[in-house]
Amino acid sequence: MTSTPARKARKTCAVLHRLLWALFVVQALVSVVVEPPYPYAAGWLPFLAAAALGTGLAVTARRAAARVPSEPVEIDPPVGGTWSALNSPADRVPSHGTHAYGQAYAIDIVAEDPDRPRPAFAALAPLARRPDAYPAFGAPLLAVVDGTVVHAEDRQRDHLGRASLPALAYLLLVESAVRAMAGPRRVTGNHLVLDLGDGTYAVYAHLRRGSLRVAAGDRVTAGQPLAACGNSGNSTEPHVHFHLMDGPDLDTASGIPFVWRGVGVPRNGETFTAPAREDCPRQAAGGPSGRRPGG
């Protein structure tokens, strides 16, 4: 999609917004040990500017989202087998509480395996779990239609699952804020963007490190294995974050509604089964390693 002046301006504001937050945090930490060479009140200027920019970005994102056609795009599911939905657009829009990163209609799904159930969330211990303790870890992700890869990366690590209240609090209060200041690629972690044509792009987030089977510029066909589910980025446990958007840039795109053939749009907590494909084995590639998946 050709970049418009409005998208360029939004991109500039998004980058400036993150820089202002980073500047405020850095100068606040430094001022604990070193007396700043400016009045105390001046240290709050980056905070106020970032807050104002953030409000403006949120307003423009909502206005842009209101212009997106409401007719959902019909596509295949990005996975096979049995999964459950969380943070679904069938229950609310925006599904993740924000229009940022084009994720108004995003959905999170976790794998369900009766022979290897997801580990239970703990109050205190264990604090965290290895990602391979979760049945979603390593599950193949499939192309939802024929398309072209416009972005693909898988070098970020898969971190431990946030399996306890202390770990979840750390994610929500510390790690998520740091990732947000670093930009969308640190929020989505390893991710893939597909151009589906007609101004529609699909995002697969939190991929497993080293699991990509495609690269930018590759043409793919519906059902083709693309990568594996992981636990990179802003994520509490291995899961698939999927959404459609109207541009390739997470900073400037608006979300587009979708419906999965044979599945629809599962509601929060709803379990669904998508057709499994014999040519899509669970991937073994990759690096080491609220109960609601984040991002």
XYZ file of N, CA, C and O in Angstrom, residues 30-226:
788
model
N 18.244 8.591 36.066
C 19.537 9.272 36.274
C 19.443 10.283 37.403
O 20.386 10.439 38.198
N 18.295 10.955 37.515
C 18.150 11.989 38.540
C 18.152 11.425 39.957
O 18.315 12.169 40.923
N 17.988 10.097 40.071
C 18.040 9.474 41.395
C 19.457 9.555 41.973
O 19.638 9.702 43.189
N 20.456 9.480 41.106
C 21.847 9.474 41.578
C 22.614 10.730 41.205
O 23.663 11.014 41.786
N 22.108 11.493 40.238
C 22.808 12.702 39.787
C 21.825 13.855 39.749
O 20.717 13.720 39.233
N 22.224 14.984 40.267
C 21.378 16.178 40.250
C 21.277 16.700 38.822
O 22.289 17.032 38.194
N 20.087 16.769 38.251
C 19.968 17.240 36.864
C 20.298 18.727 36.755
O 20.033 19.502 37.678
N 20.867 19.157 35.619
C 21.254 20.567 35.428
C 20.093 21.435 34.957
O 20.292 22.391 34.205
N 18.886 21.120 35.392
C 17.713 21.895 34.998
C 16.703 21.807 36.134
O 16.781 20.911 36.991
N 15.742 22.720 36.181
C 14.745 22.709 37.254
C 13.951 21.405 37.280
O 13.747 20.765 36.242
N 13.522 21.031 38.452
C 12.774 19.783 38.628
C 11.559 19.719 37.710
O 11.294 18.682 37.082
N 10.836 20.821 37.591
C 9.618 20.827 36.774
C 9.915 20.526 35.312
O 9.075 19.929 34.603
N 11.084 20.905 34.839
C 11.421 20.673 33.431
C 11.511 19.181 33.108
O 11.309 18.776 31.966
N 11.826 18.380 34.114
C 11.924 16.941 33.890
C 10.605 16.304 33.515
O 10.584 15.179 32.991
N 9.494 17.000 33.790
C 8.182 16.451 33.467
C 7.720 16.816 32.062
O 6.682 16.325 31.603
N 8.469 17.668 31.372
C 8.054 18.079 30.027
C 7.965 16.891 29.048
O 6.998 16.795 28.282
N 8.961 15.974 29.031
C 8.813 14.812 28.130
C 7.578 13.978 28.453
O 6.916 13.468 27.542
N 7.257 13.848 29.752
C 6.074 13.102 30.155
C 4.804 13.748 29.607
O 3.933 13.070 29.036
N 4.698 15.068 29.778
C 3.501 15.772 29.318
C 3.378 15.713 27.798
O 2.284 15.508 27.257
N 4.518 15.872 27.101
C 4.487 15.810 25.639
C 4.118 14.414 25.154
O 3.342 14.254 24.211
N 4.662 13.384 25.817
C 4.345 12.004 25.439
C 2.871 11.701 25.688
O 2.217 11.041 24.866
N 2.346 12.165 26.806
C 0.934 11.935 27.115
C 0.032 12.614 26.083
O -0.965 12.026 25.634
N 0.385 13.840 25.701
C -0.412 14.552 24.700
C -0.354 13.855 23.348
O -1.379 13.678 22.669
N 0.839 13.434 22.960
C 0.987 12.718 21.688
C 0.223 11.391 21.718
O -0.423 11.012 20.740
N 0.309 10.676 22.841
C -0.393 9.409 22.963
C -1.891 9.576 22.825
O -2.564 8.766 22.170
N -2.420 10.655 23.424
C -3.856 10.923 23.302
C -4.226 11.211 21.854
O -5.227 10.694 21.335
N -3.408 12.009 21.195
C -3.670 12.316 19.791
C -3.607 11.084 18.910
O -4.443 10.893 18.017
N -2.624 10.228 19.156
C -2.506 9.003 18.377
C -3.707 8.087 18.591
O -4.194 7.453 17.645
N -4.183 8.001 19.838
C -5.341 7.154 20.132
C -6.591 7.668 19.423
O -7.381 6.885 18.878
N -6.760 8.991 19.404
C -7.933 9.588 18.744
C -7.886 9.344 17.244
O -8.885 8.929 16.628
N -6.724 9.569 16.627
C -6.624 9.363 15.181
C -6.766 7.891 14.824
O -7.311 7.552 13.759
N -6.290 7.006 15.683
C -6.440 5.572 15.421
C -7.911 5.168 15.443
O -8.357 4.370 14.616
N -8.667 5.711 16.393
C -10.102 5.403 16.453
C -10.829 5.940 15.222
O -11.708 5.274 14.666
N -10.451 7.144 14.795
C -11.102 7.725 13.611
C -10.770 6.919 12.357
O -11.641 6.691 11.507
N -9.514 6.493 12.240
C -9.127 5.684 11.087
C -9.852 4.344 11.107
O -10.287 3.843 10.063
N -10.003 3.762 12.295
C -10.692 2.474 12.414
C -12.155 2.592 12.016
O -12.735 1.651 11.458
N -12.761 3.737 12.287
C -14.168 3.932 11.953
C -14.391 3.965 10.445
O -15.515 3.729 9.970
N -13.339 4.234 9.678
C -13.465 4.278 8.216
C -13.230 2.918 7.557
O -13.372 2.775 6.350
N -12.839 1.916 8.348
C -12.583 0.584 7.798
C -13.918 -0.114 7.528
O -14.807 -0.107 8.384
N -14.089 -0.733 6.344
C -15.335 -1.463 6.062
C -15.597 -2.532 7.116
O -14.682 -3.213 7.572
N -16.869 -2.682 7.490
C -17.224 -3.625 8.553
C -17.409 -5.046 8.042
O -17.522 -5.975 8.837
N -17.465 -5.240 6.722
C -17.636 -6.573 6.166
C -16.370 -7.387 6.398
O -15.278 -7.013 5.960
N -16.447 -8.520 7.111
C -15.238 -9.289 7.411
C -14.662 -9.978 6.179
O -15.386 -10.338 5.252
N -13.354 -10.151 6.187
C -12.656 -10.861 5.127
C -12.646 -12.348 5.476
O -12.231 -12.733 6.570
N -13.086 -13.185 4.557
C -13.122 -14.625 4.803
C -11.784 -15.253 4.426
O -11.299 -15.101 3.305
N -11.180 -15.961 5.378
C -9.877 -16.591 5.193
C -9.879 -17.945 5.900
O -10.790 -18.250 6.667
N -8.851 -18.734 5.640
C -8.693 -19.996 6.354
C -8.107 -19.739 7.745
O -7.443 -18.717 7.956
N -8.284 -20.653 8.691
C -7.626 -20.522 9.995
C -6.104 -20.597 9.831
O -5.612 -21.298 8.945
N -5.358 -19.920 10.694
C -3.894 -19.949 10.593
C -3.260 -21.159 11.264
O -2.036 -21.273 11.305
N -4.090 -22.054 11.797
C -3.593 -23.240 12.503
C -4.473 -24.427 12.161
O -5.558 -24.284 11.590
N -4.002 -25.620 12.534
C -4.814 -26.816 12.461
C -4.906 -27.432 13.849
O -4.094 -27.141 14.727
N -5.903 -28.256 14.066
C -6.053 -28.889 15.374
C -7.018 -28.152 16.279
O -7.817 -27.327 15.835
N -6.931 -28.452 17.572
C -7.873 -27.917 18.553
C -7.235 -26.778 19.352
O -6.147 -26.942 19.919
N -7.933 -25.648 19.402
C -7.444 -24.441 20.052
C -8.585 -23.777 20.818
O -9.755 -24.061 20.567
N -8.229 -22.867 21.737
C -9.210 -22.033 22.433
C -8.875 -20.569 22.209
O -7.703 -20.206 22.076
N -9.914 -19.763 22.171
C -9.741 -18.336 21.890
C -9.706 -17.520 23.164
O -10.400 -17.822 24.145
N -8.884 -16.478 23.149
C -8.826 -15.480 24.213
C -8.694 -14.110 23.548
O -8.159 -13.994 22.441
N -9.167 -13.078 24.219
C -9.076 -11.714 23.682
C -9.657 -11.670 22.268
O -9.008 -11.213 21.320
N -10.886 -12.152 22.122
C -11.489 -12.298 20.804
C -12.318 -11.080 20.405
O -13.039 -10.504 21.229
N -12.269 -10.705 19.106
C -13.131 -9.615 18.633
C -14.601 -10.006 18.585
O -15.458 -9.146 18.364
N -14.906 -11.293 18.786
C -16.302 -11.695 18.868
C -16.944 -11.197 20.155
O -18.186 -11.142 20.253
N -16.124 -10.843 21.156
C -16.643 -10.380 22.445
C -16.579 -8.870 22.610
O -17.440 -8.276 23.256
N -15.541 -8.242 22.016
C -15.458 -6.788 22.079
C -14.485 -6.300 21.014
O -13.593 -7.029 20.580
N -14.686 -5.053 20.590
C -13.780 -4.398 19.654
C -13.498 -2.997 20.200
O -14.434 -2.259 20.500
N -12.233 -2.625 20.369
C -11.039 -3.403 20.036
C -10.827 -4.556 21.021
O -10.992 -4.389 22.230
N -10.436 -5.702 20.485
C -10.364 -6.927 21.281
C -9.295 -6.878 22.354
O -9.430 -7.512 23.403
N -8.220 -6.131 22.114
C -7.130 -6.026 23.078
C -7.153 -4.687 23.825
O -6.185 -4.299 24.454
N -8.283 -3.990 23.715
C -8.448 -2.728 24.423
C -7.798 -1.543 23.756
O -7.765 -0.450 24.334
N -7.286 -1.704 22.542
C -6.614 -0.609 21.849
C -6.676 -0.829 20.342
O -6.753 -1.974 19.871
N -6.650 0.288 19.601
C -6.558 0.223 18.146
C -5.111 0.235 17.681
O -4.852 0.130 16.475
N -4.162 0.369 18.601
C -2.748 0.447 18.239
C -2.289 -0.814 17.525
O -2.794 -1.917 17.769
N -1.320 -0.651 16.645
C -0.703 -1.749 15.891
C -1.699 -2.461 14.981
O -1.501 -3.619 14.620
N -2.805 -1.808 14.630
C -3.777 -2.401 13.722
C -4.495 -3.604 14.283
O -5.039 -4.428 13.536
N -4.558 -3.722 15.621
C -5.062 -4.946 16.236
C -6.483 -4.824 16.801
O -6.848 -5.560 17.721
N -7.293 -3.956 16.221
C -8.662 -3.803 16.724
C -9.427 -5.118 16.704
O -10.234 -5.406 17.588
N -9.181 -5.939 15.665
C -9.894 -7.211 15.523
C -8.967 -8.404 15.752
O -9.214 -9.505 15.242
N -7.922 -8.209 16.521
C -6.956 -9.280 16.775
C -7.558 -10.369 17.656
O -8.507 -10.136 18.412
N -6.978 -11.556 17.554
C -7.401 -12.664 18.398
C -6.168 -13.405 18.896
O -5.152 -13.490 18.189
N -6.221 -13.893 20.117
C -5.194 -14.776 20.680
C -5.795 -16.169 20.792
O -6.946 -16.326 21.227
N -5.027 -17.184 20.411
C -5.499 -18.556 20.549
C -4.409 -19.420 21.174
O -3.218 -19.215 20.934
N -4.835 -20.373 22.005
C -3.919 -21.293 22.682
C -4.305 -22.717 22.322
O -5.484 -23.041 22.178
N -3.308 -23.578 22.154
C -3.554 -24.963 21.766
C -4.116 -25.760 22.936
O -3.750 -25.542 24.099
N -5.001 -26.676 22.628
C -5.598 -27.567 23.626
C -5.246 -29.009 23.272
O -5.501 -29.458 22.143
N -4.637 -29.724 24.208
C -4.233 -31.111 23.990
C -4.601 -31.913 25.228
O -4.013 -31.718 26.299
N -5.591 -32.811 25.142
C -6.015 -33.575 26.327
C -4.898 -34.443 26.897
O -4.907 -34.760 28.095
N -3.933 -34.824 26.070
C -2.826 -35.655 26.540
C -1.713 -34.815 27.171
O -0.852 -35.356 27.869
N -1.730 -33.504 26.902
C -0.710 -32.621 27.464
C -1.340 -31.250 27.707
O -1.118 -30.307 26.962
N -2.155 -31.136 28.762
C -2.876 -29.888 28.993
C -1.950 -28.728 29.348
O -0.822 -28.930 29.791
N -2.451 -27.530 29.135
C -1.700 -26.333 29.497
C -1.440 -26.326 31.002
O -2.327 -26.654 31.787
N -0.237 -25.939 31.434
C 0.059 -25.868 32.865
C -0.877 -24.891 33.570
O -1.226 -23.836 33.027
N -1.266 -25.240 34.778
C -2.161 -24.378 35.554
C -1.423 -23.134 36.029
O -0.221 -23.163 36.303
N -2.148 -22.032 36.101
C -1.594 -20.785 36.623
C -1.426 -20.912 38.135
O -2.302 -21.418 38.829
N -0.276 -20.475 38.654
C 0.028 -20.610 40.082
C 0.037 -19.252 40.767
O 0.379 -18.246 40.149
N -0.324 -19.247 42.046
C -0.283 -17.991 42.789
C 1.159 -17.523 43.001
O 1.479 -16.359 42.771
N 2.026 -18.435 43.436
C 3.409 -18.054 43.729
C 4.447 -18.920 43.019
O 5.448 -18.403 42.520
N 4.253 -20.230 43.004
C 5.275 -21.108 42.444
C 4.613 -22.222 41.633
O 3.506 -22.681 41.974
N 5.280 -22.609 40.534
C 6.534 -22.060 40.027
C 6.347 -20.654 39.445
O 5.286 -20.349 38.908
N 7.384 -19.832 39.591
C 7.296 -18.468 39.086
C 7.104 -18.453 37.572
O 6.352 -17.643 37.037
N 7.804 -19.340 36.882
C 7.750 -19.375 35.424
C 7.910 -20.814 34.952
O 8.330 -21.685 35.718
N 7.558 -21.042 33.676
C 7.697 -22.378 33.101
C 8.376 -22.279 31.740
O 8.270 -21.267 31.047
N 9.059 -23.348 31.381
C 9.673 -23.391 30.065
C 8.581 -23.352 28.993
O 7.497 -23.929 29.191
N 8.829 -22.683 27.875
C 7.783 -22.586 26.857
C 7.351 -23.932 26.291
O 6.195 -24.094 25.889
N 8.267 -24.931 26.283
C 7.884 -26.224 25.732
C 6.974 -27.020 26.663
O 6.546 -28.131 26.331
N 6.632 -26.457 27.827
C 5.646 -27.087 28.701
C 4.221 -26.853 28.194
O 3.283 -27.483 28.682
N 4.064 -25.954 27.215
C 2.748 -25.591 26.694
C 2.522 -26.254 25.337
O 3.425 -26.266 24.485
N 1.343 -26.806 25.103
C 1.108 -27.537 23.855
C 1.161 -26.674 22.601
O 1.361 -27.202 21.501
N 0.996 -25.342 22.731
C 1.043 -24.487 21.543
C 2.463 -24.310 21.015
O 2.653 -24.027 19.826
N 3.467 -24.490 21.889
C 4.840 -24.195 21.500
C 5.302 -25.138 20.392
O 5.297 -26.358 20.552
N 5.682 -24.561 19.260
C 6.132 -25.349 18.124
C 5.045 -25.730 17.147
O 5.335 -26.333 16.114
N 3.777 -25.398 17.442
C 2.696 -25.725 16.518
C 2.874 -24.952 15.216
O 3.208 -23.769 15.225
N 2.654 -25.595 14.059
C 2.850 -24.911 12.780
C 1.793 -23.848 12.516
O 0.613 -24.035 12.831
N 2.216 -22.749 11.919
C 1.324 -21.668 11.518
C 1.218 -21.680 10.004
O 2.234 -21.798 9.302
N 0.005 -21.542 9.493
C -0.278 -21.754 8.081
C -0.736 -20.472 7.396
O -1.370 -19.607 8.023
N -0.435 -20.357 6.110
C -0.921 -19.230 5.326
C -2.442 -19.308 5.216
O -3.002 -20.352 4.896
N -3.114 -18.190 5.486
C -4.581 -18.178 5.497
C -5.174 -18.057 4.092
O -6.334 -18.421 3.865
N -4.399 -17.524 3.159
C -4.754 -17.476 1.733
C -3.444 -17.398 0.959
O -2.369 -17.285 1.545
N -3.521 -17.412 -0.360
C -2.337 -17.146 -1.161
C -1.904 -15.707 -0.916
O -2.744 -14.805 -0.784
N -0.612 -15.469 -0.833
C -0.147 -14.113 -0.580
C 1.350 -13.989 -0.751
O 2.033 -14.906 -1.214
N 1.864 -12.829 -0.339
C 3.283 -12.521 -0.444
C 3.799 -12.075 0.916
O 3.173 -11.250 1.586
N 4.938 -12.611 1.324
C 5.554 -12.216 2.593
C 6.182 -10.836 2.427
O 7.004 -10.624 1.534
N 5.790 -9.888 3.276
C 6.381 -8.549 3.209
C 7.321 -8.278 4.381
O 8.160 -7.386 4.315
N 7.186 -9.056 5.440
C 8.104 -8.919 6.578
C 8.153 -10.237 7.330
O 7.119 -10.870 7.541
N 9.350 -10.638 7.732
C 9.501 -11.876 8.496
C 10.763 -11.779 9.344
O 11.836 -11.472 8.831
N 10.643 -12.034 10.639
C 11.803 -12.054 11.526
C 11.579 -13.070 12.636
O 10.459 -13.252 13.112
N 12.685 -13.732 13.036
C 12.550 -14.762 14.070
C 13.810 -14.900 14.923
O 14.140 -15.992 15.377
N 14.506 -13.781 15.203
C 15.745 -13.849 15.970
C 15.574 -13.509 17.444
O 16.517 -13.650 18.233
N 14.396 -13.043 17.852
C 14.186 -12.747 19.267
C 13.959 -14.044 20.041
O 13.396 -15.001 19.530
N 14.369 -14.043 21.290
C 14.314 -15.272 22.082
C 12.886 -15.587 22.517
O 12.031 -14.706 22.626
N 12.659 -16.862 22.797
C 11.420 -17.308 23.429
C 11.649 -17.299 24.937
O 12.493 -18.046 25.449
N 10.932 -16.446 25.650
C 11.146 -16.359 27.092
C 10.267 -17.364 27.837
O 9.437 -18.051 27.250
N 10.468 -17.448 29.135
C 9.690 -18.355 29.969
C 8.236 -17.909 30.046
O 7.929 -16.716 29.943
N 7.328 -18.878 30.238
C 5.931 -18.552 30.430
C 5.722 -17.877 31.783
O 6.287 -18.309 32.784
N 4.933 -16.826 31.808
C 4.650 -16.100 33.062
C 3.559 -16.848 33.800
O 2.373 -16.552 33.669
N 3.957 -17.832 34.597
C 3.008 -18.809 35.134
C 2.542 -18.504 36.548
O 1.926 -19.355 37.186
N 2.848 -17.313 37.096
C 2.479 -17.006 38.478
C 2.114 -15.533 38.594
O 2.407 -14.721 37.710
N 1.508 -15.179 39.714
C 1.138 -13.785 39.937
C 2.353 -12.849 39.934
O 2.298 -11.781 39.317
N 3.463 -13.182 40.621
C 4.628 -12.285 40.559
C 5.155 -12.100 39.135
O 5.514 -10.986 38.731
N 5.217 -13.185 38.364
C 5.713 -13.089 36.995
C 4.767 -12.275 36.131
O 5.204 -11.478 35.291
N 3.465 -12.451 36.320
C 2.492 -11.689 35.554
C 2.570 -10.205 35.912
O 2.474 -9.335 35.036
N 2.740 -9.907 37.215
C 2.872 -8.513 37.639
C 4.106 -7.863 37.017
O 4.068 -6.709 36.572
N 5.209 -8.614 36.968
C 6.422 -8.102 36.324
C 6.158 -7.790 34.853
O 6.566 -6.737 34.345
N 5.456 -8.703 34.162
C 5.161 -8.483 32.750
C 4.319 -7.230 32.554
O 4.620 -6.390 31.699
N 3.271 -7.088 33.349
C 2.337 -5.980 33.166
C 2.916 -4.640 33.580
O 2.673 -3.610 32.925
N 3.690 -4.622 34.671
C 4.154 -3.354 35.238
C 5.511 -2.904 34.719
O 5.808 -1.708 34.720
N 6.344 -3.842 34.299
C 7.711 -3.488 33.889
C 7.969 -3.844 32.426
O 8.203 -2.969 31.588
N 7.918 -5.129 32.130
C 8.330 -5.573 30.799
C 7.461 -4.992 29.686
O 7.975 -4.564 28.644
N 6.157 -4.955 29.880
C 5.273 -4.434 28.832
C 5.574 -2.975 28.533
O 5.546 -2.555 27.366
N 5.857 -2.193 29.575
C 6.162 -0.775 29.367
C 7.464 -0.602 28.593
O 7.561 0.240 27.691
N 8.458 -1.399 28.935
C 9.742 -1.317 28.233
C 9.571 -1.721 26.777
O 10.110 -1.072 25.864
N 8.828 -2.786 26.531
C 8.601 -3.222 25.158
C 7.833 -2.170 24.361
O 8.122 -1.940 23.180
N 6.854 -1.539 24.970
C 6.091 -0.505 24.268
C 6.985 0.659 23.863
O 6.840 1.214 22.763
N 7.930 1.036 24.723
C 8.851 2.117 24.376
C 9.802 1.712 23.258
O 10.289 2.552 22.499
N 10.080 0.409 23.146
C 11.000 -0.077 22.117
C 10.324 -0.223 20.762
O 11.012 -0.394 19.752
N 9.000 -0.180 20.704
C 8.303 -0.235 19.425
C 7.570 -1.536 19.195
O 7.724 -2.515 19.935
N 6.759 -1.589 18.125
C 5.878 -2.746 17.900
C 6.615 -4.061 17.696
O 6.082 -5.116 18.030
N 7.825 -4.041 17.149
C 8.508 -5.321 16.912
C 8.896 -5.988 18.229
O 9.030 -7.221 18.274
N 9.098 -5.217 19.294
C 9.389 -5.822 20.588
C 8.113 -6.261 21.299
O 8.154 -7.101 22.195
N 6.971 -5.692 20.914
C 5.688 -6.126 21.463
C 5.230 -7.411 20.781
O 4.839 -8.384 21.441
N 5.307 -7.433 19.461
C 4.880 -8.620 18.721
C 5.923 -9.728 18.779
O 5.600 -10.896 18.524
N 7.168 -9.402 19.124
C 8.226 -10.394 19.116
C 8.519 -10.832 17.691
O 8.359 -10.064 16.732
N 8.955 -12.059 17.520
C 9.136 -12.581 16.170
C 7.782 -12.570 15.478
O 6.796 -13.059 16.024
N 7.742 -12.012 14.265
C 6.448 -11.918 13.605
C 6.585 -11.943 12.094
O 7.679 -11.763 11.540
N 5.461 -12.148 11.471
C 5.372 -12.313 10.030
C 4.203 -11.479 9.529
O 3.141 -11.456 10.158
N 4.402 -10.775 8.413
C 3.323 -10.004 7.786
C 3.149 -10.495 6.359
O 4.112 -10.535 5.587
N 1.930 -10.874 6.017
C 1.599 -11.347 4.674
C 0.721 -10.320 3.960
O -0.238 -9.800 4.541
N 1.035 -10.056 2.700
C 0.186 -9.234 1.845
C -0.818 -10.172 1.190
O -0.451 -11.030 0.386
N -2.095 -10.019 1.534
C -3.142 -10.889 1.008
C -3.786 -10.320 -0.244
O -4.662 -10.963 -0.836
N -3.379 -9.109 -0.640
C -3.981 -8.449 -1.782
C -5.141 -7.563 -1.374
O -5.678 -7.664 -0.261
N -5.537 -6.657 -2.261
C -6.672 -5.755 -2.016
C -6.479 -4.916 -0.766
O -7.444 -4.593 -0.062
N -5.216 -4.573 -0.449
C -4.958 -3.711 0.702
C -5.146 -4.383 2.042
O -5.348 -3.702 3.047
N -5.068 -5.703 2.086
C -5.246 -6.449 3.334
C -3.962 -7.186 3.682
O -3.360 -7.840 2.825
N -3.564 -7.100 4.943
C -2.328 -7.721 5.424
C -2.638 -8.546 6.664
O -3.441 -8.141 7.510
N -1.996 -9.704 6.775
C -2.173 -10.581 7.928
C -0.922 -10.566 8.787
O 0.196 -10.602 8.266
N -1.116 -10.530 10.109
C -0.011 -10.518 11.062
C -0.059 -11.778 11.916
O -1.107 -12.113 12.481
N 1.058 -12.467 11.993
C 1.250 -13.599 12.901
C 2.322 -13.173 13.901
O 3.461 -12.893 13.509
N 1.997 -13.123 15.188
C 2.939 -12.615 16.181
C 3.344 -13.693 17.180
O 2.662 -14.712 17.328
N 4.464 -13.436 17.867
C 5.025 -14.302 18.916
C 5.551 -15.625 18.351
O 5.407 -16.683 18.979
N 6.154 -15.562 17.162
C 6.678 -16.777 16.537
C 7.846 -17.352 17.328
O 8.541 -16.644 18.062
N 8.073 -18.657 17.113
C 9.198 -19.318 17.751
C 10.512 -18.900 17.083
O 10.591 -18.795 15.852
N 11.502 -18.692 17.907
C 12.805 -18.298 17.386
C 13.350 -19.364 16.421
O 13.344 -20.553 16.701
N 13.834 -18.898 15.263
C 14.438 -19.785 14.291
C 13.477 -20.682 13.537
O 13.921 -21.614 12.862
N 12.171 -20.415 13.598
C 11.205 -21.338 13.001
C 10.706 -20.921 11.622
O 9.940 -21.654 10.993
N 11.107 -19.756 11.123
C 10.586 -19.285 9.846
C 10.954 -20.223 8.703
O 12.087 -20.693 8.592
N 9.977 -20.479 7.836
C 10.204 -21.255 6.629
C 10.152 -20.378 5.378
O 10.319 -20.878 4.256
N 9.864 -19.098 5.553
C 9.736 -18.180 4.430
C 10.521 -16.913 4.731
O 10.946 -16.670 5.871
N 10.690 -16.086 3.702
C 11.402 -14.820 3.849
C 10.647 -13.744 3.080
O 9.782 -14.037 2.242
N 10.952 -12.483 3.368
C 10.314 -11.368 2.682
C 10.467 -11.527 1.170
O 11.546 -11.829 0.669
N 9.369 -11.337 0.457
C 9.367 -11.473 -0.986
C 8.853 -12.809 -1.482
O 8.511 -12.942 -2.663
N 8.774 -13.814 -0.607
C 8.300 -15.136 -1.018
C 6.803 -15.121 -1.299
O 6.026 -14.483 -0.582
N 6.394 -15.833 -2.329
C 4.980 -16.095 -2.569
C 4.595 -17.370 -1.830
O 5.334 -18.358 -1.826
N 3.439 -17.356 -1.174
C 2.981 -18.522 -0.425
C 1.575 -18.886 -0.874
O 0.841 -18.058 -1.415
N 1.203 -20.131 -0.640
C -0.132 -20.604 -0.995
C -0.905 -20.958 0.269
O -0.312 -21.266 1.311
N -2.213 -20.909 0.184
C -3.066 -21.194 1.340
C -2.728 -22.552 1.930
O -2.607 -23.542 1.212
N -2.554 -22.596 3.251
C -2.239 -23.830 3.938
C -0.765 -24.127 4.051
O -0.381 -25.083 4.728
N 0.080 -23.315 3.410
C 1.523 -23.558 3.460
C 2.077 -23.246 4.842
O 1.758 -22.212 5.426
N 2.918 -24.116 5.412
C 3.551 -23.809 6.704
C 4.484 -22.609 6.573
O 5.294 -22.538 5.645
N 4.363 -21.676 7.505
C 5.144 -20.444 7.465
C 6.183 -20.376 8.581
O 7.301 -19.900 8.372
